[in-house]
PDB file of C-alpha atoms and ligand atoms in Angstrom:
ATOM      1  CA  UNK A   1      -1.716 -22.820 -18.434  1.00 79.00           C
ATOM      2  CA  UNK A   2      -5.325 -22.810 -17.324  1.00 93.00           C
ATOM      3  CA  UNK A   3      -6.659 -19.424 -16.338  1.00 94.00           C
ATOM      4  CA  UNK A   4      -7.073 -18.999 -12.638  1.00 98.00           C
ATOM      5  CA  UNK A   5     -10.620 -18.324 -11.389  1.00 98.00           C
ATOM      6  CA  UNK A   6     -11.418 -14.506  -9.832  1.00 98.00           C
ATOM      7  CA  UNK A   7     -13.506 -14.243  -6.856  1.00 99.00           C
ATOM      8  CA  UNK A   8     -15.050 -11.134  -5.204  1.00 99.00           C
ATOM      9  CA  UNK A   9     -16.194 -10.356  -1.589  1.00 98.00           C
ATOM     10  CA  UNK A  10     -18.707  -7.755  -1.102  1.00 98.00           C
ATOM     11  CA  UNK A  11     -21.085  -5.990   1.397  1.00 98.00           C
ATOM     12  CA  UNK A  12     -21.660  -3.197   3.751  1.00 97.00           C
ATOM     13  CA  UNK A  13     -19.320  -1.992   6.206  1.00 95.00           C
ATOM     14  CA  UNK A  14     -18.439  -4.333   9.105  1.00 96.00           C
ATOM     15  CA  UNK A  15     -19.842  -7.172   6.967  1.00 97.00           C
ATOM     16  CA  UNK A  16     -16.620  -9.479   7.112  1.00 98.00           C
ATOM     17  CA  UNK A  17     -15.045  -8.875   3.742  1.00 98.00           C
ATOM     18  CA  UNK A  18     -11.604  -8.646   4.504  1.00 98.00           C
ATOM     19  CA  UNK A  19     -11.356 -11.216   7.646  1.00 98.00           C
ATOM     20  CA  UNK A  20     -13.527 -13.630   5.220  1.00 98.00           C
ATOM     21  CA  UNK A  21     -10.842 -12.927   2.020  1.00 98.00           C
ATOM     22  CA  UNK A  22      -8.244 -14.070   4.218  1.00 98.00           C
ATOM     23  CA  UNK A  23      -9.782 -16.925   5.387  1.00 98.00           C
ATOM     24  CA  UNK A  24     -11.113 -17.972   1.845  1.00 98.00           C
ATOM     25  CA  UNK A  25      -7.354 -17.217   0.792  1.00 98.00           C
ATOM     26  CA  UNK A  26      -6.253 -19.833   3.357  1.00 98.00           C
ATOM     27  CA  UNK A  27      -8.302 -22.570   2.797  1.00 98.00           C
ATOM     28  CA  UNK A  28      -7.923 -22.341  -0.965  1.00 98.00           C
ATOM     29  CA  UNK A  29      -3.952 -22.296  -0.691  1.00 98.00           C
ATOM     30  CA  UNK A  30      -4.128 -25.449   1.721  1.00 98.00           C
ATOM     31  CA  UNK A  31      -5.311 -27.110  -1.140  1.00 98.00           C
ATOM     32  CA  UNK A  32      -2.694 -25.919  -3.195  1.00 98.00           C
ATOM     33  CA  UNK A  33      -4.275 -23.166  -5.521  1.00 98.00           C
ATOM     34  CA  UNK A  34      -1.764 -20.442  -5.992  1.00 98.00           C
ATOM     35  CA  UNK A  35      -3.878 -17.251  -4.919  1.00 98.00           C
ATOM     36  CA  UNK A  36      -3.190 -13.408  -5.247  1.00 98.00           C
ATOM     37  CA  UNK A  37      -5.231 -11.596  -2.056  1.00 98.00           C
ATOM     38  CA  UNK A  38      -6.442  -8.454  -2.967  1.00 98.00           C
ATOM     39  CA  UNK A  39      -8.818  -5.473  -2.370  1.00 98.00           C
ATOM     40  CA  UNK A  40     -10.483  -2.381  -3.838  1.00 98.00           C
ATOM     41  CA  UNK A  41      -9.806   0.391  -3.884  1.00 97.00           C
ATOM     42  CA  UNK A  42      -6.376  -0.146  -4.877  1.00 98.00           C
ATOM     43  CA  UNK A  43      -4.596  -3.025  -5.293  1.00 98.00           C
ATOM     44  CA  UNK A  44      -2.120  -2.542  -7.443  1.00 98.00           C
ATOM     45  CA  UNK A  45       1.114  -0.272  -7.526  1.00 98.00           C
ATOM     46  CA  UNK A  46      -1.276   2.914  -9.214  1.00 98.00           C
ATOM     47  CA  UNK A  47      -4.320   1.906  -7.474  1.00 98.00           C
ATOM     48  CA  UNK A  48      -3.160   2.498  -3.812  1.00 98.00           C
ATOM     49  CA  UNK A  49      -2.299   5.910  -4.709  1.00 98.00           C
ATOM     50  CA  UNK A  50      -5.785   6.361  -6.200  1.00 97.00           C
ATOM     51  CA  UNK A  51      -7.217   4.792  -2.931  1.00 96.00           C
ATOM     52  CA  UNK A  52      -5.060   7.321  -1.013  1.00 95.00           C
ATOM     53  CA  UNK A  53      -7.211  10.226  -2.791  1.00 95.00           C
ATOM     54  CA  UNK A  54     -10.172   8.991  -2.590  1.00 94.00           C
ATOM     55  CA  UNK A  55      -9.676   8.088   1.184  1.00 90.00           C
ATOM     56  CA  UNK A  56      -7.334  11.886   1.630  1.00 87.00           C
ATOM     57  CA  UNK A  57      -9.391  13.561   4.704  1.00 80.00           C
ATOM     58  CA  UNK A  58     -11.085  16.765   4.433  1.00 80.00           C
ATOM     59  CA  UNK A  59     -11.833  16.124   0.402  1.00 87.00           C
ATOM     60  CA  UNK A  60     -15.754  16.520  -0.676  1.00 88.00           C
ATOM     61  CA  UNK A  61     -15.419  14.430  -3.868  1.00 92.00           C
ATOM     62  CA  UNK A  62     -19.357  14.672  -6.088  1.00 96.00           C
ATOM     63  CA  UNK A  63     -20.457  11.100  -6.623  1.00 97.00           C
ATOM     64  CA  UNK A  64     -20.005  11.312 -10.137  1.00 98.00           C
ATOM     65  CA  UNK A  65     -15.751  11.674  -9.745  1.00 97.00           C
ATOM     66  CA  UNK A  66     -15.762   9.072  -7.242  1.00 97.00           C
ATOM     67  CA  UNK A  67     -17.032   6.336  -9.540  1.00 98.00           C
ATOM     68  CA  UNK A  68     -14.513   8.028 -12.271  1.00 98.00           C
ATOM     69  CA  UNK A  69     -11.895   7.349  -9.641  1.00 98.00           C
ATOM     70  CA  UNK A  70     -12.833   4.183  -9.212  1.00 98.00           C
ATOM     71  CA  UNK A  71     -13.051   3.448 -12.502  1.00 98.00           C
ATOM     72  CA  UNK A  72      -9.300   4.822 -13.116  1.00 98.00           C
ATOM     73  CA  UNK A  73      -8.149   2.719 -10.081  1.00 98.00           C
ATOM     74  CA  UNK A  74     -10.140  -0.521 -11.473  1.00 98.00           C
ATOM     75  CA  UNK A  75      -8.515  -0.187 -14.988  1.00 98.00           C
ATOM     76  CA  UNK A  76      -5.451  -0.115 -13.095  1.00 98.00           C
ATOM     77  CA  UNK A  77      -5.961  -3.019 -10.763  1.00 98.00           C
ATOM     78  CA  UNK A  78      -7.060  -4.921 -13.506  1.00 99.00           C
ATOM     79  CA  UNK A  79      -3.962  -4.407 -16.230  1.00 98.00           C
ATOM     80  CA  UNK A  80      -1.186  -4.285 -13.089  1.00 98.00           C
ATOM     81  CA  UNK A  81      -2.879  -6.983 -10.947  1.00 98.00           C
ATOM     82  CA  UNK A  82      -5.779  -8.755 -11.729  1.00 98.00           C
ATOM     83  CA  UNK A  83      -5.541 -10.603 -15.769  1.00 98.00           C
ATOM     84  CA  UNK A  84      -1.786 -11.254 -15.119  1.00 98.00           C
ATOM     85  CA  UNK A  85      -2.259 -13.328 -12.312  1.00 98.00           C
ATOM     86  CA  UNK A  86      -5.095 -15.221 -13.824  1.00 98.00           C
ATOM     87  CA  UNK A  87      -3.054 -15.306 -16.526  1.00 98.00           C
ATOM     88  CA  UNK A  88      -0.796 -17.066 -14.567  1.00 98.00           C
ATOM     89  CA  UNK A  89      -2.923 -19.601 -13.522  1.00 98.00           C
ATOM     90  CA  UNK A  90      -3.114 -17.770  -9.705  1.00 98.00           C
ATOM     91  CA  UNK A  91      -6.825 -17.545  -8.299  1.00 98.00           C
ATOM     92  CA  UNK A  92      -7.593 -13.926  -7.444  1.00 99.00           C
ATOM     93  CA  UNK A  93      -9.780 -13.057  -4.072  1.00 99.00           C
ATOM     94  CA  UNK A  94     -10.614  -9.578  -4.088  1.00 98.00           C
ATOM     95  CA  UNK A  95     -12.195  -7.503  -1.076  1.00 98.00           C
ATOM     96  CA  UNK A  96     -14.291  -5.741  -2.745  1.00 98.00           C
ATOM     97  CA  UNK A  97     -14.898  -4.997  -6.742  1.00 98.00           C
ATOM     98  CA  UNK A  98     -17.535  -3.694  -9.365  1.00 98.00           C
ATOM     99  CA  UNK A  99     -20.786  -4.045  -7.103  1.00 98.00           C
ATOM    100  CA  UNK A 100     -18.745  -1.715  -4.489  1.00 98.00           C
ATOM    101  CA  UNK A 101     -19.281   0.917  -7.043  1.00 98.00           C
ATOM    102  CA  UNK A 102     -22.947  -0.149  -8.179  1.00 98.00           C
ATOM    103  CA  UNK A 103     -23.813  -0.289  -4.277  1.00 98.00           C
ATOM    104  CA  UNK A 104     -22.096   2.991  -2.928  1.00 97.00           C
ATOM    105  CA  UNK A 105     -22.183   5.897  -5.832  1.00 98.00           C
ATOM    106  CA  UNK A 106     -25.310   4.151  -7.289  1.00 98.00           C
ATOM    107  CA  UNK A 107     -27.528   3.282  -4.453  1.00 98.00           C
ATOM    108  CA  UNK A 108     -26.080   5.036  -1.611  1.00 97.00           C
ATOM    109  CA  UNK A 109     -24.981   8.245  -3.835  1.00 96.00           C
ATOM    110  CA  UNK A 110     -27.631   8.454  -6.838  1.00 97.00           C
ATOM    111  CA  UNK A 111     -24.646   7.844  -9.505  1.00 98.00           C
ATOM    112  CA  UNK A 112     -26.991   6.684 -12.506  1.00 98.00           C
ATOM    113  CA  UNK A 113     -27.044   2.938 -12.903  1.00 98.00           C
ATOM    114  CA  UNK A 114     -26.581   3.515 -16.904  1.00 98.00           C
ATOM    115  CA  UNK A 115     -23.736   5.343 -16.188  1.00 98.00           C
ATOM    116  CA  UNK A 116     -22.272   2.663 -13.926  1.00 98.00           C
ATOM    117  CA  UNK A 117     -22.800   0.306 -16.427  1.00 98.00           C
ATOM    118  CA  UNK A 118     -21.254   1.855 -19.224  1.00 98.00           C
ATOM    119  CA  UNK A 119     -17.823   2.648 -16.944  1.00 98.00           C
ATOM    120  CA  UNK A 120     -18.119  -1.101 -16.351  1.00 98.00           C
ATOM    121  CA  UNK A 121     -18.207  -1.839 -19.848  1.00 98.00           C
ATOM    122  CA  UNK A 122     -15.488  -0.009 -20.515  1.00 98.00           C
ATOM    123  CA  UNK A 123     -13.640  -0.955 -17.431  1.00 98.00           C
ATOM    124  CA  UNK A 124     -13.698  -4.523 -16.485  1.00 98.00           C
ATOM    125  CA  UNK A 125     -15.519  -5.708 -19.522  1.00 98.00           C
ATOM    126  CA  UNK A 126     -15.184  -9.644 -20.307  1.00 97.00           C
ATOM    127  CA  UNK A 127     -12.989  -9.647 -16.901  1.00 98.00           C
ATOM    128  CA  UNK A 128     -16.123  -9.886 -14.910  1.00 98.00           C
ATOM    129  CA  UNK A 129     -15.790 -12.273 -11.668  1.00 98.00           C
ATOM    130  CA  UNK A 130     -16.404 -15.877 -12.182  1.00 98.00           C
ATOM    131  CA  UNK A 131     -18.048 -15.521  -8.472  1.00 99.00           C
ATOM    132  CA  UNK A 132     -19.617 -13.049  -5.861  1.00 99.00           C
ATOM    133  CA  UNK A 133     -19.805 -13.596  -2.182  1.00 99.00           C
ATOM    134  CA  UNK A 134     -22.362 -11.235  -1.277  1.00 99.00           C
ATOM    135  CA  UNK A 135     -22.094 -10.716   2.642  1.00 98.00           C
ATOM    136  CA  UNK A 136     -25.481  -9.849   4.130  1.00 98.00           C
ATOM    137  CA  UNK A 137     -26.130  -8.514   7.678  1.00 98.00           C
ATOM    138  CA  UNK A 138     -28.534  -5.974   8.629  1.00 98.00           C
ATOM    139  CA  UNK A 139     -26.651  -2.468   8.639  1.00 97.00           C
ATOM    140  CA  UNK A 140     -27.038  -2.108  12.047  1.00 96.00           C
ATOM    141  CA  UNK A 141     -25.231  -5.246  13.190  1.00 97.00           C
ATOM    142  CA  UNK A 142     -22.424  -4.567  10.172  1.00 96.00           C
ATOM    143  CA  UNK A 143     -21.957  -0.758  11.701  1.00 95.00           C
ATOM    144  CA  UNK A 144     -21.086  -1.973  15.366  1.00 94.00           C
ATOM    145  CA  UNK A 145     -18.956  -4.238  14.142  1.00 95.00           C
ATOM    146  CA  UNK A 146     -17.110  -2.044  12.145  1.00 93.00           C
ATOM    147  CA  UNK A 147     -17.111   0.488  15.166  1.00 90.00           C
ATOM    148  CA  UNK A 148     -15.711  -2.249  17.320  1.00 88.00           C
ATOM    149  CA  UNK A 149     -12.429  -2.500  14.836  1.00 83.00           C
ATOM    150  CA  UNK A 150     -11.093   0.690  16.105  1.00 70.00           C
ATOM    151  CA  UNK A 151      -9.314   1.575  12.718  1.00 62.00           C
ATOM    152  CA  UNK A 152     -11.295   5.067  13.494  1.00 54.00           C
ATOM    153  CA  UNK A 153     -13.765   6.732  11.975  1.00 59.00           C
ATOM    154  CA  UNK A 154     -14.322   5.704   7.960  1.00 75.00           C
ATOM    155  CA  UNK A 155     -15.890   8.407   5.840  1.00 80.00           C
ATOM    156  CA  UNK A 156     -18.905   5.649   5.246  1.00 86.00           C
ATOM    157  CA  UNK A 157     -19.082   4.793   8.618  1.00 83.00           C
ATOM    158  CA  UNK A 158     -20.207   8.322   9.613  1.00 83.00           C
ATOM    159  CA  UNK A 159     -23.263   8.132   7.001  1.00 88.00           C
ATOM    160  CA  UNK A 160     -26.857   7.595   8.439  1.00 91.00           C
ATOM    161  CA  UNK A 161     -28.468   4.450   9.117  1.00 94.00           C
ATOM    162  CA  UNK A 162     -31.016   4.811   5.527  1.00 96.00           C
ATOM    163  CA  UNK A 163     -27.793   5.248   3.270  1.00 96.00           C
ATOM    164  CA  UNK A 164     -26.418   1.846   4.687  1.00 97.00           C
ATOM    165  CA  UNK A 165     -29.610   0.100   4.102  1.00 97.00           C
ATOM    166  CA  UNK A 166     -29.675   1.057   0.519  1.00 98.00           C
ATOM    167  CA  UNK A 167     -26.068  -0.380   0.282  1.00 98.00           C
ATOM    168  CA  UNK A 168     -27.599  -3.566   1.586  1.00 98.00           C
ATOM    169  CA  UNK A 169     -30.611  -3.651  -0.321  1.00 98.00           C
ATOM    170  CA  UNK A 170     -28.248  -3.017  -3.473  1.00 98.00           C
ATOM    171  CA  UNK A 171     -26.105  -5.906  -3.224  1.00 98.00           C
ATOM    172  CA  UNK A 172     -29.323  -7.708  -2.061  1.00 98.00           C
ATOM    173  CA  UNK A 173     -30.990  -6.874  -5.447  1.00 98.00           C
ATOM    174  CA  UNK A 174     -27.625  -7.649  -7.423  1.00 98.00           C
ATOM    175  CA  UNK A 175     -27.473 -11.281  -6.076  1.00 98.00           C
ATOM    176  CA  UNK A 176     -31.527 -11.556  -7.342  1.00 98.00           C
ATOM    177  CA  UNK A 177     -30.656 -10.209 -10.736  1.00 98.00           C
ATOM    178  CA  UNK A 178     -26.966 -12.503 -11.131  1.00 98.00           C
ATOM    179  CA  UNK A 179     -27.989 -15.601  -9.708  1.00 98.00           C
ATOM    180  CA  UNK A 180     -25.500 -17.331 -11.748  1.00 98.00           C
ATOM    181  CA  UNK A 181     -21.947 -15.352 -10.710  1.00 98.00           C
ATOM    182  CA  UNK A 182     -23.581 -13.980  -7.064  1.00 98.00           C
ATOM    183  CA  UNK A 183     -23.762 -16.057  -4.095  1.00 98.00           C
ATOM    184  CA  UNK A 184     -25.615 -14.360  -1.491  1.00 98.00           C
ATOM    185  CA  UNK A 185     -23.987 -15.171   2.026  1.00 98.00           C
ATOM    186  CA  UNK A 186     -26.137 -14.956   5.567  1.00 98.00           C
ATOM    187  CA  UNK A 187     -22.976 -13.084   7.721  1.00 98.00           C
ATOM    188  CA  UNK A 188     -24.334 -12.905  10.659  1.00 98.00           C
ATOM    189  CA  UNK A 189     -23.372 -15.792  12.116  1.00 97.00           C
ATOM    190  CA  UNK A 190     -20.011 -16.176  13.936  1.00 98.00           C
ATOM    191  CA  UNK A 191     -16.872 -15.634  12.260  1.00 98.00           C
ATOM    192  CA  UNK A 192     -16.404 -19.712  11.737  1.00 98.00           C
ATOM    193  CA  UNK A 193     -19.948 -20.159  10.196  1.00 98.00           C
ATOM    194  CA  UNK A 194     -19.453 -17.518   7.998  1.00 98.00           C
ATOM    195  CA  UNK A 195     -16.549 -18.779   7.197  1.00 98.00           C
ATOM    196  CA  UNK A 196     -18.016 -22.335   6.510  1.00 98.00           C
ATOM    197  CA  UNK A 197     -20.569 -21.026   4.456  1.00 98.00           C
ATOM    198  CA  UNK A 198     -18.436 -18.632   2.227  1.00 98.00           C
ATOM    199  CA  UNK A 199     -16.137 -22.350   1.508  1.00 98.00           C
ATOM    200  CA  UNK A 200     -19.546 -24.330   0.538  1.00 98.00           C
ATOM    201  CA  UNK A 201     -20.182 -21.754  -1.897  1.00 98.00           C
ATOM    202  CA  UNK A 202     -16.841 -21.588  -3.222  1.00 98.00           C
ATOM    203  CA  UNK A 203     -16.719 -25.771  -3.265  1.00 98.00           C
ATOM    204  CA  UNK A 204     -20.566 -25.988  -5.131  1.00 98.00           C
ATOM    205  CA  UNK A 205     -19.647 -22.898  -7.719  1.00 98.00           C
ATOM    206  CA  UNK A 206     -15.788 -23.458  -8.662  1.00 98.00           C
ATOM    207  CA  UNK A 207     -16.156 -27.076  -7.792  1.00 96.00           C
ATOM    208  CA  UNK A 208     -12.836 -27.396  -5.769  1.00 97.00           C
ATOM    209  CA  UNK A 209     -12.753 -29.548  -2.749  1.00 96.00           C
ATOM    210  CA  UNK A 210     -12.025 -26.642   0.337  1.00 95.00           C
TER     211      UNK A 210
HETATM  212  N1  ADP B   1     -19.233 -13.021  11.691  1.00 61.79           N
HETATM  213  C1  ADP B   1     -18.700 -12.146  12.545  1.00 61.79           C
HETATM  214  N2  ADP B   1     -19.084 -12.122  13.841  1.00 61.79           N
HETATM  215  C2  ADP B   1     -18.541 -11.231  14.693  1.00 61.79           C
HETATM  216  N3  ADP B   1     -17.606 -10.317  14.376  1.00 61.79           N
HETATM  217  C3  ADP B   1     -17.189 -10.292  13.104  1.00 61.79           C
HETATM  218  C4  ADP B   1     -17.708 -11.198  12.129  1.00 61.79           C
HETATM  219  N4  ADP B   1     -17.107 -10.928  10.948  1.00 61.79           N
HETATM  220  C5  ADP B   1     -16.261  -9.917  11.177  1.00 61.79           C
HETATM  221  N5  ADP B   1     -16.285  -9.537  12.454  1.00 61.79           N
HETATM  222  C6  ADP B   1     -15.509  -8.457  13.077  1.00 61.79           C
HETATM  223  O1  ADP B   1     -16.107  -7.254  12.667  1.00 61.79           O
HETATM  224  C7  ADP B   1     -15.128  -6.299  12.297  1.00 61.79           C
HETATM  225  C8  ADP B   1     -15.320  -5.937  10.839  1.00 61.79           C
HETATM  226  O2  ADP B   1     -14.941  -7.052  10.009  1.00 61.79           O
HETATM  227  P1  ADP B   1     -14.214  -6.764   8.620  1.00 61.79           P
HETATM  228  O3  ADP B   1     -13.797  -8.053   8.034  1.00 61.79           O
HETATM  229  O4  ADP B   1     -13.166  -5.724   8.826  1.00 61.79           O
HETATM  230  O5  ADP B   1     -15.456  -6.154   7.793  1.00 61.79           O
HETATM  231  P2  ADP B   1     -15.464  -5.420   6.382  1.00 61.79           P
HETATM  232  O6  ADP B   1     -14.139  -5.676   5.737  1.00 61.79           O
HETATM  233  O7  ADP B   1     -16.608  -6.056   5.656  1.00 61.79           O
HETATM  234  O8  ADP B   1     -15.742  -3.973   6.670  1.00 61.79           O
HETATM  235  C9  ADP B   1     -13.771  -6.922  12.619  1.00 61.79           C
HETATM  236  O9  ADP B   1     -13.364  -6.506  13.899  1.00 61.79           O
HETATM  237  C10 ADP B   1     -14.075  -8.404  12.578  1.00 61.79           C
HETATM  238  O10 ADP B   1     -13.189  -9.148  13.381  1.00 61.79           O
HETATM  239 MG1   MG B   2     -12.655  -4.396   5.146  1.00 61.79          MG
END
């Protein structure tokens, strides 16, 4: 059985993540590539009760237990989830993964990037994505459109303007320094360009015909 190739969506809020997993996880099973959809936090049986903590209203977690949190929920996600289905020979699209936690307690919540590392070592070690869809918009177009889905308020959501720009200038910096698993993505085009342009990256990376 050949292993099944693991792909991550990431970005700021309101970037497209999860309406661009879904329509990644369409294309790719037209084709006929079995694919498990999936998301961070959580995930996995464990993991969605760790996302339910971290997410519980009302709780002032310090940016240091968040990223343990994370880090508990990954591990999770990854034994439960993740390596059985490539495993499997499934292809794995995840909303949202490792640079989530590099981007938000790092940049946006001064978690050390040493420290992040070494989690991640621990963690996900040689499971690393085989690719990155970085989803770039400037935070202020991302914000509106995440105010315009109506899920109400998210705890990031409510942060100011200068912590969402160092979110995007993290993931901006991560796609510089991985040029060879990141693929950094212009979002702010419509929802079909996007779309388009998230499947050309996916067809020149993975080389599958989309
Ligand atoms: N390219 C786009 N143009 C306009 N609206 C978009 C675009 N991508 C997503 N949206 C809308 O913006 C909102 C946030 O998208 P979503 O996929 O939930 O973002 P994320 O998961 O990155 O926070 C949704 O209402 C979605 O339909
Ligand atoms: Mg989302």
């Amino acid at each position: 059985m050949t292993r099944g190739r693991f792909i991550t969506l990431e970005g700021g809020e309101g970037a497209g993540k999860s309406v661009q997993r879904d329509r990644l996880v369409a294309a790719l099973r037209a084709v006929g590539i079995g694919v498990v959809a999936t998301r961070e936090p959580g995930g996995s049986p464990s993991a969605e009760v760790v996302r339910d903590v971290l997410l519980a209203h009302g709780l002032a977690w310090q940016p240091l237990s968040e990223a343990l949190l994370h880090a508990a929920a990954r591990a999770q996600h990854l034994v439960e989830t993740i390596r059985p289905a490539l495993a499997d020979g499934h292809w794995v699209v995840s909303d949202r993964f490792n640079d989530s936690t590099r981007a938000y307690q790092g940049a946006g919540q001064g978690v050390p990037a040493e420290t992040l590392d070494q989690l991640d070592r621990m963690v996900v070690g040689d499971s690393q994505p085989d690719l990155t869809l970085i989803l770039d918009v400037p935070a202020e177009v991302g914000l509106a459109r995440a105010q315009g889905r109506g899920q109400g308020s998210d705890r990031y959501e409510a942060m100011d303007l200068s912590f969402h720009e160092r979110l995007r200038a993290s993931y901006r910096a991560i796609a510089k320094a991985e040029p060879e698993r990141c693929v950094l993505i212009d979002a702010t085009g419509d929802l079909e360009a996007v779309a388009t342009a998230v499947r050309a990256a996916v067809q020149t990376r993975l080389g599958v015909a989309l």
